[in-house]
Amino acid sequence: MHYLSPLRYPGGKRKLAPYIQLLMCRNGLLDGTYAEPYAGGGSVALSLLYGEFASHVYLNDYDPAIAAFWRAVVDQPDELSQRVWDVDITVEEWERQRLVQEALEPDPLDLAFSTLFLNRTNRSGIIRGGLIGGRQQNGPWRMDARFNRGELIRRIKKVARYRGRISVHQLDALDFLRSIVPTLSGRALLYLDPPYYVKGGDLYEHHYQRDDHQRVACLVRTIEQPWVVSYDCVPEIQEMYAGYRQLVYAIHYSAQDRYRGREVMVFSPGLTVPDVADPSKVKSKLVAAEL
């Protein structure tokens, strides 16, 4: 599957997009609404828009940097694209962009561009992570290895073409579930991909403690719309979602260290779940056969 998002994201769910598409097909949700309380890189949402599986998507992220980025893509794509084209990709510029992230009240467009710049020049896309190639730029890769100006601009402008079908929010996930999700009428699917239970503190600016994960699990149980939750597979999470159908599968992580771990996907009652052993390996041609 082609890369759709301008962002590289730790634990990104790009490979799960065909599976979510298949879920929508199997459950009569085509042309419905799709919502992500933890949008991150937004690859699944974009795949649903571009493939015309969803009529409207809701991207929510509590991280001000990520929310600012998506707002700029939707509201100021030309200005953001111009900055991508003009910027010098140097260690000095990297230092300047890091300061934007530390500012108390940064200009929204400045914050959006800083987020994209650091996401594309830092290891594994972690905004507050280390620079690709190091400060001396003597590693096997240089900091511009993931900063293809033309490709990034193409992705930004493609998202912008769908701006009328994208709603961006910056709410705590629980607030999003309480205030936005109940307003979604008709066919809708909610996909929650909270911060990892074990490695969340290493990957995300806004990670969770055990009680936070528990609060999410309790609130998810009250959601009337169909929902899917994915997590790193640990006993604590499986216990929180006991009583719901769960699918455990292997996945390849690329942030910090490269290894194959296990994830678990949890499904709301009544959702027709495709008989697939590994949702990350569903091919687009299987989805096409459903259309």
C-alpha positions as CSV (number, residue, x, y, z in Angstrom):
1,M,0.0,0.0,0.0
2,H,1.3,3.5,-0.9
3,Y,2.2,6.0,1.8
4,L,-0.6,8.5,2.1
5,S,0.2,10.6,5.1
6,P,2.8,13.4,5.1
7,L,3.7,12.2,8.6
8,R,5.8,9.3,9.7
9,Y,4.3,8.0,12.9
10,P,5.5,5.6,15.7
11,G,3.3,2.6,15.6
12,G,1.5,3.9,12.5
13,K,-1.4,1.8,11.3
14,R,-1.0,2.2,7.6
15,K,-0.9,-1.6,7.0
16,L,-4.2,-2.0,8.8
17,A,-6.0,0.3,6.3
18,P,-7.3,-2.5,4.0
19,Y,-8.6,-4.5,7.0
20,I,-10.5,-1.4,8.2
21,Q,-11.9,-1.0,4.7
22,L,-12.9,-4.7,4.8
23,L,-14.7,-4.2,8.1
24,M,-16.7,-1.3,6.7
25,C,-17.7,-3.5,3.7
26,R,-18.7,-6.4,5.8
27,N,-20.8,-4.3,8.2
28,G,-22.7,-2.1,5.8
29,L,-20.7,1.0,6.8
30,L,-19.7,2.1,3.3
31,D,-20.1,5.9,2.7
32,G,-20.5,6.4,6.4
33,T,-18.5,8.4,9.0
34,Y,-15.2,7.4,10.3
35,A,-13.6,8.8,13.5
36,E,-10.2,8.5,15.2
37,P,-9.8,9.8,18.7
38,Y,-6.0,9.3,18.4
39,A,-5.4,10.4,14.8
40,G,-1.6,10.5,14.7
41,G,-0.5,10.1,11.1
42,G,-4.0,9.5,9.9
43,S,-3.1,6.9,7.3
44,V,-6.2,4.8,7.8
45,A,-8.5,7.8,7.6
46,L,-6.9,9.0,4.4
47,S,-7.2,5.5,2.9
48,L,-10.9,5.5,3.6
49,L,-11.4,8.9,2.1
50,Y,-9.3,8.3,-1.0
51,G,-11.0,4.9,-1.6
52,E,-14.4,6.4,-1.1
53,F,-15.2,4.1,1.8
54,A,-16.0,7.0,4.1
55,S,-18.0,10.1,3.4
56,H,-16.4,12.1,6.2
57,V,-13.6,11.5,8.7
58,Y,-12.9,13.0,12.1
59,L,-9.3,13.4,13.0
60,N,-8.7,14.1,16.7
61,D,-5.4,14.4,18.5
62,Y,-4.7,15.9,21.9
63,D,-1.1,16.7,21.0
64,P,-1.2,20.4,20.0
65,A,1.6,19.8,17.5
66,I,-0.3,17.0,15.6
67,A,-3.6,18.9,15.7
68,A,-1.9,22.1,14.4
69,F,-0.4,20.1,11.5
70,W,-3.7,18.6,10.4
71,R,-5.4,22.0,10.7
72,A,-2.7,23.5,8.5
73,V,-3.0,20.8,5.9
74,V,-6.8,21.4,5.7
75,D,-6.9,25.2,6.1
76,Q,-3.5,26.4,4.8
77,P,-2.1,23.8,2.4
78,D,-0.4,26.3,0.1
79,E,1.4,28.1,2.8
80,L,2.5,24.9,4.4
81,S,3.7,23.5,1.0
82,Q,5.7,26.7,0.3
83,R,7.5,26.3,3.6
84,V,8.3,22.7,2.7
85,W,9.8,23.9,-0.6
86,D,11.8,26.8,0.8
87,V,13.3,25.4,4.0
88,D,17.0,24.7,4.3
89,I,17.5,21.2,5.7
90,T,20.4,21.9,8.0
91,V,21.2,21.1,11.7
92,E,20.8,24.9,12.4
93,E,17.3,24.8,11.0
94,W,16.5,21.7,13.0
95,E,17.6,23.5,16.1
96,R,15.3,26.4,15.2
97,Q,12.3,24.1,14.6
98,R,12.9,22.4,18.0
99,L,12.5,25.8,19.7
100,V,9.1,26.3,18.0
101,Q,7.9,23.2,19.8
102,E,9.1,24.6,23.1
103,A,7.3,28.0,22.6
104,L,4.4,28.7,25.0
105,E,2.1,30.2,22.3
106,P,3.6,29.4,18.9
107,D,2.0,30.7,15.7
108,P,-0.2,27.8,14.5
109,L,1.4,27.6,11.0
110,D,4.9,27.7,12.6
111,L,3.9,24.9,14.9
112,A,2.4,22.9,12.0
113,F,5.6,23.2,9.9
114,S,7.9,22.5,12.8
115,T,5.9,19.3,13.5
116,L,6.3,18.2,9.9
117,F,10.0,19.2,9.7
118,L,11.0,17.4,12.9
119,N,8.8,14.4,12.0
120,R,10.6,13.9,8.7
121,T,14.2,14.6,10.1
122,N,14.1,12.8,13.4
123,R,14.6,9.1,13.9
124,S,11.4,7.1,13.5
125,G,9.4,10.3,13.2
126,I,9.4,11.0,16.9
127,I,9.0,14.8,17.3
128,R,11.2,15.1,20.3
129,G,13.6,12.3,19.2
130,G,17.1,12.3,17.9
131,L,18.2,13.7,14.5
132,I,18.7,11.3,11.7
133,G,22.4,11.0,11.2
134,G,23.2,12.8,14.5
135,R,24.2,16.4,15.0
136,Q,27.5,15.8,13.2
137,Q,25.7,14.2,10.3
138,N,28.2,11.4,10.2
139,G,25.8,8.5,10.4
140,P,24.8,6.2,7.5
141,W,21.8,8.4,6.8
142,R,21.5,12.2,6.5
143,M,18.7,14.3,8.0
144,D,17.2,14.8,4.6
145,A,16.8,11.1,3.9
146,R,13.0,11.3,4.6
147,F,12.4,14.8,3.5
148,N,11.4,14.5,-0.2
149,R,10.0,18.0,-0.8
150,G,8.0,17.1,-3.9
151,E,6.4,14.0,-2.4
152,L,5.5,15.8,0.8
153,I,3.9,18.6,-1.1
154,R,2.0,16.1,-3.2
155,R,0.6,14.4,-0.2
156,I,-0.3,17.7,1.5
157,K,-2.2,18.9,-1.5
158,K,-4.0,15.6,-2.0
159,V,-5.3,15.8,1.6
160,A,-6.4,19.4,1.0
161,R,-8.5,18.4,-1.9
162,Y,-10.7,16.5,0.6
163,R,-10.8,19.3,3.1
164,G,-14.6,19.6,3.0
165,R,-14.8,16.0,4.3
166,I,-12.3,16.3,7.1
167,S,-13.0,17.6,10.6
168,V,-10.0,18.2,12.9
169,H,-10.3,18.4,16.7
170,Q,-7.8,18.8,19.5
171,L,-9.5,17.2,22.4
172,D,-8.6,14.7,25.1
173,A,-9.7,11.3,23.7
174,L,-12.2,10.9,26.5
175,D,-13.7,14.3,25.8
176,F,-13.9,13.4,22.1
177,L,-15.7,10.2,22.9
178,R,-18.1,12.1,25.2
179,S,-18.8,15.2,23.1
180,I,-18.2,14.4,19.4
181,V,-18.9,10.7,19.0
182,P,-22.6,10.9,20.2
183,T,-23.2,13.5,17.4
184,L,-22.2,11.0,14.7
185,S,-25.4,9.9,13.0
186,G,-26.1,7.2,10.6
187,R,-23.4,4.7,9.6
188,A,-20.2,5.3,11.6
189,L,-17.1,3.4,12.6
190,L,-14.8,4.4,15.5
191,Y,-11.2,3.3,15.5
192,L,-9.2,3.8,18.7
193,D,-5.5,3.3,18.7
194,P,-4.4,4.6,22.1
195,P,-0.7,5.0,23.1
196,Y,1.0,1.7,23.7
197,Y,0.6,0.3,27.2
198,V,4.3,-0.7,27.5
199,K,6.3,1.6,25.3
200,G,4.0,4.6,25.2
201,G,6.3,6.7,27.3
202,D,9.1,6.2,24.8
203,L,7.1,7.1,21.7
204,Y,4.5,9.6,22.5
205,E,4.5,13.1,24.0
206,H,1.1,12.4,25.7
207,H,1.4,8.9,26.9
208,Y,-0.9,7.1,29.4
209,Q,-0.7,5.5,32.8
210,R,-2.6,2.4,33.7
211,D,-5.6,4.4,35.1
212,D,-5.8,6.3,31.8
213,H,-6.1,3.1,29.8
214,Q,-8.7,1.8,32.2
215,R,-10.8,5.0,31.8
216,V,-10.7,4.6,28.1
217,A,-11.8,1.0,28.3
218,C,-14.7,1.9,30.6
219,L,-15.9,4.7,28.3
220,V,-15.6,2.6,25.2
221,R,-18.0,0.1,26.7
222,T,-20.7,2.8,26.6
223,I,-20.3,3.7,22.9
224,E,-23.3,2.9,20.8
225,Q,-21.6,3.1,17.4
226,P,-19.4,0.2,16.1
227,W,-15.9,0.4,17.3
228,V,-12.5,-1.2,17.1
229,V,-9.6,-0.8,19.5
230,S,-5.9,-1.8,18.9
231,Y,-3.1,-2.1,21.4
232,D,0.1,-3.7,22.1
233,C,-0.8,-7.2,23.4
234,V,-0.2,-7.4,27.1
235,P,-2.3,-9.2,29.8
236,E,-3.4,-5.9,31.4
237,I,-5.1,-4.7,28.2
238,Q,-6.6,-8.0,27.4
239,E,-8.1,-8.1,31.0
240,M,-9.5,-4.5,30.6
241,Y,-11.4,-5.7,27.5
242,A,-12.3,-9.1,28.8
243,G,-15.6,-10.3,27.4
244,Y,-15.1,-8.7,23.9
245,R,-13.9,-10.5,20.9
246,Q,-10.1,-10.1,20.6
247,L,-7.7,-10.9,17.7
248,V,-4.0,-11.2,18.5
249,Y,-1.5,-10.8,15.6
250,A,2.2,-10.0,15.0
251,I,3.3,-6.6,13.8
252,H,6.6,-5.0,12.9
253,Y,7.6,-1.9,14.9
254,S,10.0,0.6,13.5
255,A,10.4,3.1,16.2
256,Q,13.6,3.1,18.3
257,D,14.4,-0.6,17.9
258,R,13.2,-3.0,15.1
259,Y,11.4,-6.1,16.2
260,R,8.3,-8.1,15.8
261,G,5.8,-7.7,18.6
262,R,2.2,-8.7,19.1
263,E,-0.8,-6.5,19.0
264,V,-4.4,-7.2,20.0
265,M,-7.5,-5.8,18.2
266,V,-10.8,-5.7,20.2
267,F,-14.2,-5.4,18.5
268,S,-17.5,-4.0,19.7
269,P,-20.5,-6.4,20.1
270,G,-22.4,-7.1,16.9
271,L,-19.6,-6.2,14.6
272,T,-19.0,-8.7,11.9
273,V,-15.3,-9.6,12.1
274,P,-13.6,-10.9,8.9
275,D,-12.1,-14.4,9.3
276,V,-8.5,-13.1,8.9
277,A,-5.6,-14.3,11.0
278,D,-3.5,-11.2,10.5
279,P,-5.3,-7.9,9.8
280,S,-2.0,-6.3,8.9
281,K,-1.7,-8.6,5.8
282,V,-5.1,-8.0,4.2
283,K,-4.6,-7.2,0.5
284,S,-6.5,-4.5,-1.4
285,K,-7.7,-7.1,-3.9
286,L,-9.6,-8.9,-1.1
287,V,-11.3,-5.6,-0.3
288,A,-12.0,-4.9,-4.0
289,A,-13.9,-8.3,-4.2
290,E,-16.4,-7.0,-1.6
291,L,-17.3,-3.9,-3.6
